[in-house]
Amino acid sequence: MRVLVVEDDGVLRGQLVSTLEAAGYAVDSADNGIDAQHLGTTGSYDAVLLDLGLPRLDGLSVLRNWRAVGRTMPVLILTARDSWHEKVAGIDAGADDYLAKPFHVEELLARLRALIRRAGGHASAELVCGPLCLDTRNGRASVAGQVLALTSHEYRVLAYLMHHQGEVVSRSDLVEHIYAQDFDRDSNTIEVFIARLRKKLPPGLIETIRGLGYRLGAPR
Ligand code: CA
């Protein structure tokens, strides 16, 4: 899962980026509205954290512009405390949720997980596929109760497939959603991650759809 953080306060931005990376996300960040608008328009994000008071272009305009060009990723806006009019304006501009500053990191992570789940049509924090269970609250995957040891990239691949189970996911989708912008991307590594995951999972869970990609589903 890949997330965009838009925040002009350098200290807060750094904290958000490291917290999200520690929670298993691929993270890009922007410190102004123009860069944010470009990244959100051209990149594939599973969610965006958007501060509203930004230099060069304000957050509400950024959000309206994304929605106007058809970008539908979930957006959580960061608002000033007690500023109910910012929350209303943000939601009217297409935000999916808001969080007032200062906030607890745990609350931010929980809201972000909920947004990403709901965007994939999942109501529960535990995603289940046959014997495989992914608990999005603690980033743990288990098979029949046994926790799997996964590297961060294996986890990101599995989490993306679990959020999109039953769908065909292409290698380029996976590349877009597991790597941050600056990462040296190589779509061949996706095959390596899939091969390693298959060794750790019961047979038949990840199907190869020739020429199209992969599909995660309970074996029939
Ligand atoms: Ca700000």
Coordinates of C-alpha atoms and ligand atoms in Angstrom, one line a residue:
M1 CA 0.0 0.0 0.0
R2 CA 1.4 3.4 -1.0
V3 CA 0.5 6.6 0.7
L4 CA 1.2 10.3 -0.1
V5 CA 1.9 12.7 2.8
V6 CA 1.3 16.4 2.1
E7 CA 2.5 18.6 4.9
D8 CA 4.6 21.8 4.9
D9 CA 5.7 21.5 8.5
G10 CA 9.0 19.7 8.1
V11 CA 9.1 18.2 11.5
L12 CA 5.6 16.8 11.3
R13 CA 6.1 15.6 7.8
G14 CA 9.2 13.7 8.8
Q15 CA 7.4 12.1 11.7
L16 CA 4.5 11.1 9.5
V17 CA 6.7 9.6 6.9
S18 CA 8.7 7.5 9.4
T19 CA 5.6 6.4 11.2
L20 CA 3.9 5.3 8.0
E21 CA 7.0 3.5 6.8
A22 CA 7.3 1.7 10.1
A23 CA 3.7 0.7 9.7
G24 CA 4.6 -1.0 6.3
Y25 CA 3.5 1.6 3.8
A26 CA 5.5 2.9 0.8
V27 CA 5.5 6.7 1.3
D28 CA 5.9 9.7 -0.9
S29 CA 5.7 13.3 0.5
A30 CA 5.3 16.8 -0.7
D31 CA 5.8 20.1 1.2
N32 CA 3.7 22.4 -1.1
G33 CA 0.4 22.3 -3.0
I34 CA 1.9 22.3 -6.5
D35 CA 4.1 19.3 -6.0
A36 CA 1.2 17.6 -4.1
Q37 CA -1.1 18.2 -7.0
H38 CA 1.4 16.8 -9.5
L39 CA 2.1 13.6 -7.4
G40 CA -1.5 12.9 -6.7
T41 CA -2.5 13.4 -10.3
T42 CA 0.3 11.2 -11.8
G43 CA 1.0 8.6 -9.0
S44 CA -1.0 5.6 -7.8
Y45 CA -1.8 6.1 -4.1
D46 CA -4.0 3.9 -1.8
A47 CA -4.6 7.0 0.4
V48 CA -3.4 10.6 0.9
L49 CA -2.9 12.6 4.1
L50 CA -3.5 16.2 3.1
D51 CA -2.8 19.3 5.2
L52 CA -5.0 22.2 4.2
G53 CA -2.7 25.2 4.9
L54 CA 0.0 24.8 2.3
P55 CA 2.3 27.1 0.4
R56 CA 1.9 27.7 -3.4
L57 CA -1.5 26.2 -3.6
D58 CA -3.9 25.5 -0.7
G59 CA -5.0 22.0 0.2
L60 CA -8.6 22.5 -0.7
S61 CA -7.7 23.5 -4.2
V62 CA -5.4 20.6 -4.6
L63 CA -8.2 18.2 -3.5
R64 CA -10.8 19.8 -5.8
N65 CA -8.4 19.6 -8.7
W66 CA -7.7 15.9 -8.0
R67 CA -11.4 15.2 -7.9
A68 CA -12.0 17.3 -11.1
V69 CA -9.6 15.1 -13.1
G70 CA -11.1 11.9 -11.7
R71 CA -8.6 10.9 -9.0
T72 CA -10.7 8.9 -6.5
M73 CA -8.1 7.8 -3.9
P74 CA -9.2 8.2 -0.3
V75 CA -8.1 11.5 1.2
L76 CA -7.8 12.2 4.9
I77 CA -7.4 15.9 5.6
L78 CA -5.5 17.4 8.5
T79 CA -7.3 20.4 9.9
A80 CA -6.7 23.0 12.6
R81 CA -8.3 22.1 15.9
D82 CA -11.8 23.3 16.5
S83 CA -12.1 24.5 12.9
W84 CA -15.4 23.0 12.0
H85 CA -15.7 25.1 8.8
E86 CA -12.4 23.6 7.5
K87 CA -13.8 20.1 8.1
V88 CA -17.1 21.0 6.2
A89 CA -15.2 22.6 3.3
G90 CA -12.8 19.7 3.1
I91 CA -15.6 17.1 3.0
D92 CA -17.5 19.2 0.4
A93 CA -14.3 19.3 -1.7
G94 CA -14.1 15.5 -1.7
A95 CA -12.2 14.5 1.5
D96 CA -13.2 11.1 2.9
D97 CA -12.3 11.8 6.5
Y98 CA -10.5 14.4 8.7
L99 CA -8.3 14.6 11.7
A100 CA -7.7 17.7 13.8
K101 CA -4.2 18.6 14.8
P102 CA -2.7 17.7 17.2
F103 CA -3.6 14.1 16.8
H104 CA -2.4 10.7 18.2
V105 CA -0.5 8.7 15.7
E106 CA -2.5 5.6 16.6
E107 CA -5.7 7.4 15.6
L108 CA -4.2 8.5 12.3
L109 CA -3.1 5.0 11.5
A110 CA -6.5 3.5 12.4
R111 CA -8.3 6.0 10.2
L112 CA -6.0 5.4 7.4
R113 CA -6.4 1.6 7.6
A114 CA -10.2 2.1 7.6
L115 CA -10.1 4.4 4.5
I116 CA -8.0 1.9 2.6
R117 CA -10.2 -1.0 3.6
R118 CA -13.4 0.7 2.7
A119 CA -11.9 1.8 -0.7
G120 CA -11.5 -1.9 -1.4
G121 CA -15.0 -2.8 -0.1
H122 CA -13.8 -4.4 3.1
A123 CA -15.6 -3.6 6.4
S124 CA -13.4 -5.7 8.8
A125 CA -9.9 -4.9 9.9
E126 CA -9.0 -8.6 9.4
L127 CA -8.9 -9.6 5.7
V128 CA -9.5 -13.3 5.2
C129 CA -8.9 -15.6 2.2
G130 CA -9.3 -19.3 3.0
P131 CA -6.8 -20.2 5.7
L132 CA -4.9 -16.9 5.2
C133 CA -5.7 -14.0 7.5
L134 CA -4.2 -10.5 7.3
D135 CA -4.7 -8.3 10.4
T136 CA -4.3 -4.8 9.1
R137 CA -4.1 -3.4 12.6
N138 CA -0.7 -5.0 13.4
G139 CA 0.5 -5.9 9.9
R140 CA 0.5 -9.6 10.7
A141 CA -0.3 -12.3 8.2
S142 CA -1.1 -15.8 9.4
V143 CA -2.1 -19.1 8.0
A144 CA -4.3 -21.2 10.2
G145 CA -3.2 -19.1 13.2
Q146 CA 0.5 -19.4 12.5
V147 CA 2.1 -16.0 11.9
L148 CA 4.2 -15.7 8.7
A149 CA 7.6 -14.1 8.7
L150 CA 7.5 -11.6 5.8
T151 CA 9.9 -9.0 4.6
S152 CA 8.5 -5.5 4.2
H153 CA 8.2 -5.9 0.5
E154 CA 6.6 -9.3 0.7
Y155 CA 4.1 -7.8 3.2
R156 CA 3.2 -5.0 0.8
V157 CA 2.7 -7.4 -2.1
L158 CA 0.5 -9.6 0.0
A159 CA -1.4 -6.7 1.6
Y160 CA -2.2 -5.3 -1.9
L161 CA -3.4 -8.7 -3.2
M162 CA -5.5 -9.2 0.0
H163 CA -7.2 -5.8 -0.4
H164 CA -7.9 -6.8 -4.1
Q165 CA -8.6 -10.5 -3.7
G166 CA -10.5 -12.1 -6.5
E167 CA -9.3 -9.4 -8.9
V168 CA -6.5 -9.8 -11.5
V169 CA -3.6 -7.5 -10.3
S170 CA -0.9 -6.8 -12.9
R171 CA 2.8 -6.6 -12.2
S172 CA 2.7 -2.9 -12.9
D173 CA -0.1 -2.4 -10.4
L174 CA 2.0 -4.0 -7.8
V175 CA 5.1 -1.9 -8.8
E176 CA 2.9 1.2 -8.5
H177 CA 1.6 0.3 -5.0
I178 CA 4.5 -1.2 -3.2
Y179 CA 7.3 1.3 -4.1
A180 CA 7.7 4.9 -3.2
Q181 CA 8.4 7.4 -6.1
D182 CA 12.2 7.6 -5.6
F183 CA 12.7 3.8 -5.2
D184 CA 14.7 2.0 -7.9
R185 CA 11.7 0.1 -9.4
D186 CA 12.2 -3.1 -11.1
S187 CA 9.1 -5.1 -12.2
N188 CA 11.2 -8.3 -12.3
T189 CA 11.5 -8.2 -8.5
I190 CA 7.7 -8.7 -8.3
E191 CA 8.1 -12.2 -9.6
V192 CA 10.7 -12.8 -6.9
F193 CA 8.4 -11.6 -4.2
I194 CA 5.5 -13.7 -5.5
A195 CA 7.7 -16.8 -5.6
R196 CA 8.8 -16.2 -2.0
L197 CA 5.2 -15.6 -0.9
R198 CA 4.1 -18.8 -2.6
K199 CA 6.7 -20.8 -0.6
K200 CA 5.2 -19.4 2.6
L201 CA 1.5 -19.8 1.7
P202 CA -0.6 -22.8 1.2
P203 CA -0.5 -23.9 -2.5
G204 CA -2.9 -22.4 -5.0
L205 CA -3.7 -19.2 -3.2
I206 CA -1.9 -17.0 -5.7
E207 CA -2.8 -17.8 -9.2
T208 CA -0.8 -16.6 -12.2
I209 CA -3.0 -15.3 -15.0
R210 CA -0.8 -15.6 -18.0
G211 CA 0.0 -12.2 -19.6
L212 CA -2.2 -10.3 -17.1
G213 CA -0.8 -10.8 -13.6
Y214 CA -1.8 -12.5 -10.4
R215 CA -5.0 -13.3 -8.6
L216 CA -5.3 -14.1 -5.0
G217 CA -8.2 -16.3 -4.0
A218 CA -9.1 -19.4 -1.9
P219 CA -8.4 -22.4 -4.1
R220 CA -11.5 -24.1 -5.4
Ligands
CA1 CA 0.3 23.7 7.0

